[in-house]
C-alpha cells in the first residue's frame, strides 16, 4: 500500500489506489447533495463551454439557499450526472466542487469512521 493520504486530526488515512476498482461509490449510491458555490458554478460552466445560467438550468437544482448538482437514477442507485460509468471517472474532474475534492476528509466523518468505511473502501485506520 503506497501513497496513503493523511490529514492532521483525522483518525483515518486514505488509499487513493482503491478508487480504481470501487466504481465511484462516493459519486453514486444513496441520494445526496453535491453542493456547488457560485465560483464553482462558473468554473464548471467554463470547463463545459457553457454560460453559467444555462449550466445551472441544465445541471443544478436549488436546495434551500444552495445549489446542488443533479443526480440520475441507475439500477436503484442515484448517480451524479457527471459520473461516467464507462471511465469510472468524473466528467468535470478539473473543476469538481470542493466537496468532491476534499472527500473523504470531511469534518462529518471524523467521528463516523465506520460509516465512512461502508461508503469508501480506501479508508484505513491509523
Ligand atoms: S468511494 Fe473512496 S475509493 Fe471509491 S471512488 Fe470514492 S474516494 Fe475512491
Ligand atoms: S462532480 Fe465528479 S467527483 Fe463530484 S460527485 Fe459528481 S462525478 Fe463525483
PDB file of C-alpha atoms and ligand atoms in Angstrom:
ATOM      1  CA  UNK A   1       0.000   0.000   0.000  1.00  0.00           C
ATOM      2  CA  UNK A   2       1.607   3.231  -1.116  1.00  0.00           C
ATOM      3  CA  UNK A   3       0.926   6.937  -1.145  1.00  0.00           C
ATOM      4  CA  UNK A   4      -1.538   6.916   1.691  1.00  0.00           C
ATOM      5  CA  UNK A   5      -3.136  10.298   2.234  1.00  0.00           C
ATOM      6  CA  UNK A   6      -3.409  11.563   5.789  1.00  0.00           C
ATOM      7  CA  UNK A   7      -4.724  14.740   7.279  1.00  0.00           C
ATOM      8  CA  UNK A   8      -3.939  16.128  10.665  1.00  0.00           C
ATOM      9  CA  UNK A   9      -6.606  15.461  13.304  1.00  0.00           C
ATOM     10  CA  UNK A  10      -8.348  12.791  11.190  1.00  0.00           C
ATOM     11  CA  UNK A  11      -8.396   9.283  12.713  1.00  0.00           C
ATOM     12  CA  UNK A  12      -8.002   7.580   9.329  1.00  0.00           C
ATOM     13  CA  UNK A  13      -5.887   7.562   6.208  1.00  0.00           C
ATOM     14  CA  UNK A  14      -6.993   7.196   2.607  1.00  0.00           C
ATOM     15  CA  UNK A  15      -5.536   4.915  -0.029  1.00  0.00           C
ATOM     16  CA  UNK A  16      -6.304   6.507  -3.458  1.00  0.00           C
ATOM     17  CA  UNK A  17      -5.474   3.275  -5.274  1.00  0.00           C
ATOM     18  CA  UNK A  18      -8.838   1.954  -4.009  1.00  0.00           C
ATOM     19  CA  UNK A  19     -10.632   4.262  -6.473  1.00  0.00           C
ATOM     20  CA  UNK A  20      -9.621   2.184  -9.489  1.00  0.00           C
ATOM     21  CA  UNK A  21     -11.853  -0.733  -8.548  1.00  0.00           C
ATOM     22  CA  UNK A  22     -14.512   0.931  -6.415  1.00  0.00           C
ATOM     23  CA  UNK A  23     -16.862   2.105  -9.193  1.00  0.00           C
ATOM     24  CA  UNK A  24     -17.291   5.586  -7.831  1.00  0.00           C
ATOM     25  CA  UNK A  25     -19.161   4.848  -4.642  1.00  0.00           C
ATOM     26  CA  UNK A  26     -18.735   8.448  -3.494  1.00  0.00           C
ATOM     27  CA  UNK A  27     -20.403   9.662  -6.729  1.00  0.00           C
ATOM     28  CA  UNK A  28     -23.192   7.069  -6.740  1.00  0.00           C
ATOM     29  CA  UNK A  29     -25.396   5.121  -4.355  1.00  0.00           C
ATOM     30  CA  UNK A  30     -27.726   6.834  -1.954  1.00  0.00           C
ATOM     31  CA  UNK A  31     -29.061  10.190  -2.955  1.00  0.00           C
ATOM     32  CA  UNK A  32     -27.120  13.117  -1.527  1.00  0.00           C
ATOM     33  CA  UNK A  33     -26.376  16.742  -2.151  1.00  0.00           C
ATOM     34  CA  UNK A  34     -23.385  17.784  -4.231  1.00  0.00           C
ATOM     35  CA  UNK A  35     -23.158  21.433  -3.377  1.00  0.00           C
ATOM     36  CA  UNK A  36     -21.537  23.961  -5.662  1.00  0.00           C
ATOM     37  CA  UNK A  37     -20.603  27.545  -4.858  1.00  0.00           C
ATOM     38  CA  UNK A  38     -21.017  30.474  -7.217  1.00  0.00           C
ATOM     39  CA  UNK A  39     -17.328  30.306  -8.195  1.00  0.00           C
ATOM     40  CA  UNK A  40     -17.528  26.588  -8.746  1.00  0.00           C
ATOM     41  CA  UNK A  41     -20.598  27.025 -10.948  1.00  0.00           C
ATOM     42  CA  UNK A  42     -18.675  29.498 -13.076  1.00  0.00           C
ATOM     43  CA  UNK A  43     -15.633  27.220 -13.288  1.00  0.00           C
ATOM     44  CA  UNK A  44     -17.627  24.137 -14.243  1.00  0.00           C
ATOM     45  CA  UNK A  45     -19.634  26.086 -16.817  1.00  0.00           C
ATOM     46  CA  UNK A  46     -16.400  27.377 -18.322  1.00  0.00           C
ATOM     47  CA  UNK A  47     -14.944  23.865 -18.444  1.00  0.00           C
ATOM     48  CA  UNK A  48     -18.051  22.703 -20.301  1.00  0.00           C
ATOM     49  CA  UNK A  49     -18.058  25.751 -22.590  1.00  0.00           C
ATOM     50  CA  UNK A  50     -21.442  26.890 -21.298  1.00  0.00           C
ATOM     51  CA  UNK A  51     -22.896  30.076 -19.907  1.00  0.00           C
ATOM     52  CA  UNK A  52     -23.275  29.786 -16.124  1.00  0.00           C
ATOM     53  CA  UNK A  53     -27.059  30.363 -16.348  1.00  0.00           C
ATOM     54  CA  UNK A  54     -27.538  27.644 -18.949  1.00  0.00           C
ATOM     55  CA  UNK A  55     -25.340  25.274 -16.961  1.00  0.00           C
ATOM     56  CA  UNK A  56     -27.344  25.933 -13.806  1.00  0.00           C
ATOM     57  CA  UNK A  57     -30.658  25.303 -15.569  1.00  0.00           C
ATOM     58  CA  UNK A  58     -29.497  22.022 -17.022  1.00  0.00           C
ATOM     59  CA  UNK A  59     -27.395  20.532 -14.261  1.00  0.00           C
ATOM     60  CA  UNK A  60     -28.296  22.109 -10.920  1.00  0.00           C
ATOM     61  CA  UNK A  61     -31.238  22.344  -8.587  1.00  0.00           C
ATOM     62  CA  UNK A  62     -31.848  24.562  -5.620  1.00  0.00           C
ATOM     63  CA  UNK A  63     -31.652  23.153  -2.118  1.00  0.00           C
ATOM     64  CA  UNK A  64     -32.535  25.858   0.397  1.00  0.00           C
ATOM     65  CA  UNK A  65     -30.232  28.753  -0.402  1.00  0.00           C
ATOM     66  CA  UNK A  66     -27.635  26.500  -2.052  1.00  0.00           C
ATOM     67  CA  UNK A  67     -27.283  24.734  -5.381  1.00  0.00           C
ATOM     68  CA  UNK A  68     -26.633  21.034  -5.833  1.00  0.00           C
ATOM     69  CA  UNK A  69     -25.650  19.037  -8.914  1.00  0.00           C
ATOM     70  CA  UNK A  70     -28.474  16.844 -10.209  1.00  0.00           C
ATOM     71  CA  UNK A  71     -28.444  13.087  -9.940  1.00  0.00           C
ATOM     72  CA  UNK A  72     -29.909  10.433 -12.197  1.00  0.00           C
ATOM     73  CA  UNK A  73     -31.226   7.045 -11.204  1.00  0.00           C
ATOM     74  CA  UNK A  74     -29.462   3.955 -12.493  1.00  0.00           C
ATOM     75  CA  UNK A  75     -30.422   0.469 -11.280  1.00  0.00           C
ATOM     76  CA  UNK A  76     -31.687   1.826  -7.989  1.00  0.00           C
ATOM     77  CA  UNK A  77     -28.580   3.961  -7.479  1.00  0.00           C
ATOM     78  CA  UNK A  78     -28.544   7.753  -7.540  1.00  0.00           C
ATOM     79  CA  UNK A  79     -25.595   8.944  -9.530  1.00  0.00           C
ATOM     80  CA  UNK A  80     -24.145  12.382 -10.010  1.00  0.00           C
ATOM     81  CA  UNK A  81     -24.947  13.406 -13.583  1.00  0.00           C
ATOM     82  CA  UNK A  82     -21.234  13.882 -14.169  1.00  0.00           C
ATOM     83  CA  UNK A  83     -20.203  10.410 -13.085  1.00  0.00           C
ATOM     84  CA  UNK A  84     -19.073   8.437 -16.114  1.00  0.00           C
ATOM     85  CA  UNK A  85     -19.627   4.701 -15.675  1.00  0.00           C
ATOM     86  CA  UNK A  86     -17.565   3.794 -18.695  1.00  0.00           C
ATOM     87  CA  UNK A  87     -14.425   5.526 -17.494  1.00  0.00           C
ATOM     88  CA  UNK A  88     -15.229   5.218 -13.785  1.00  0.00           C
ATOM     89  CA  UNK A  89     -14.406   8.915 -13.572  1.00  0.00           C
ATOM     90  CA  UNK A  90     -15.705  12.417 -13.102  1.00  0.00           C
ATOM     91  CA  UNK A  91     -16.726  14.301 -16.236  1.00  0.00           C
ATOM     92  CA  UNK A  92     -15.784  17.629 -14.674  1.00  0.00           C
ATOM     93  CA  UNK A  93     -12.757  16.430 -12.739  1.00  0.00           C
ATOM     94  CA  UNK A  94     -10.614  19.548 -13.167  1.00  0.00           C
ATOM     95  CA  UNK A  95     -13.446  21.753 -11.912  1.00  0.00           C
ATOM     96  CA  UNK A  96     -15.126  19.362  -9.497  1.00  0.00           C
ATOM     97  CA  UNK A  97     -16.609  21.007  -6.397  1.00  0.00           C
ATOM     98  CA  UNK A  98     -14.684  21.369  -3.134  1.00  0.00           C
ATOM     99  CA  UNK A  99     -16.990  18.820  -1.559  1.00  0.00           C
ATOM    100  CA  UNK A 100     -15.661  16.228  -4.032  1.00  0.00           C
ATOM    101  CA  UNK A 101     -12.038  17.388  -3.814  1.00  0.00           C
ATOM    102  CA  UNK A 102     -11.954  17.088  -0.052  1.00  0.00           C
ATOM    103  CA  UNK A 103     -13.682  13.703   0.266  1.00  0.00           C
ATOM    104  CA  UNK A 104     -13.071  11.576   2.355  1.00  0.00           C
ATOM    105  CA  UNK A 105     -11.638  14.181   4.727  1.00  0.00           C
ATOM    106  CA  UNK A 106     -14.916  15.726   5.800  1.00  0.00           C
ATOM    107  CA  UNK A 107     -15.421  17.037   9.307  1.00  0.00           C
ATOM    108  CA  UNK A 108     -18.610  14.958   9.488  1.00  0.00           C
ATOM    109  CA  UNK A 109     -16.674  11.714   9.178  1.00  0.00           C
ATOM    110  CA  UNK A 110     -14.128  12.450  11.912  1.00  0.00           C
ATOM    111  CA  UNK A 111     -16.418  10.805  14.414  1.00  0.00           C
ATOM    112  CA  UNK A 112     -18.156   8.458  11.955  1.00  0.00           C
ATOM    113  CA  UNK A 113     -15.306   6.377  10.575  1.00  0.00           C
ATOM    114  CA  UNK A 114     -17.292   3.138  10.431  1.00  0.00           C
ATOM    115  CA  UNK A 115     -19.994   4.871   8.392  1.00  0.00           C
ATOM    116  CA  UNK A 116     -17.322   6.234   6.066  1.00  0.00           C
ATOM    117  CA  UNK A 117     -15.774   2.796   5.610  1.00  0.00           C
ATOM    118  CA  UNK A 118     -19.100   1.490   4.364  1.00  0.00           C
ATOM    119  CA  UNK A 119     -19.004   4.074   1.598  1.00  0.00           C
ATOM    120  CA  UNK A 120     -15.308   4.230   0.787  1.00  0.00           C
ATOM    121  CA  UNK A 121     -13.097   1.134   0.538  1.00  0.00           C
ATOM    122  CA  UNK A 122      -9.955   3.285   0.667  1.00  0.00           C
ATOM    123  CA  UNK A 123     -10.289   4.123   4.359  1.00  0.00           C
ATOM    124  CA  UNK A 124      -7.640   2.780   6.711  1.00  0.00           C
ATOM    125  CA  UNK A 125      -7.408   3.179  10.478  1.00  0.00           C
ATOM    126  CA  UNK A 126      -4.321   4.998  11.712  1.00  0.00           C
TER     127      UNK A 126
HETATM  128  S1  LIG B   1     -15.605   5.914  -2.509  1.00  0.00           S
HETATM  129 FE1  LIG B   1     -13.452   6.134  -1.908  1.00  0.00          FE
HETATM  130  S2  LIG B   1     -12.348   4.580  -3.079  1.00  0.00           S
HETATM  131 FE2  LIG B   1     -14.361   4.867  -4.039  1.00  0.00          FE
HETATM  132  S3  LIG B   1     -14.026   6.381  -5.682  1.00  0.00           S
HETATM  133 FE3  LIG B   1     -14.710   7.471  -3.831  1.00  0.00          FE
HETATM  134  S4  LIG B   1     -12.811   8.094  -2.801  1.00  0.00           S
HETATM  135 FE4  LIG B   1     -12.280   6.461  -4.269  1.00  0.00          FE
HETATM  136  S1  LIG B   2     -18.825  16.162  -9.545  1.00  0.00           S
HETATM  137 FE1  LIG B   2     -17.491  14.478 -10.128  1.00  0.00          FE
HETATM  138  S2  LIG B   2     -16.448  13.870  -8.247  1.00  0.00           S
HETATM  139 FE2  LIG B   2     -18.246  15.096  -7.666  1.00  0.00          FE
HETATM  140  S3  LIG B   2     -19.910  13.638  -7.305  1.00  0.00           S
HETATM  141 FE3  LIG B   2     -20.028  14.296  -9.454  1.00  0.00          FE
HETATM  142  S4  LIG B   2     -18.848  12.763 -10.618  1.00  0.00           S
HETATM  143 FE4  LIG B   2     -18.288  12.584  -8.447  1.00  0.00          FE
END
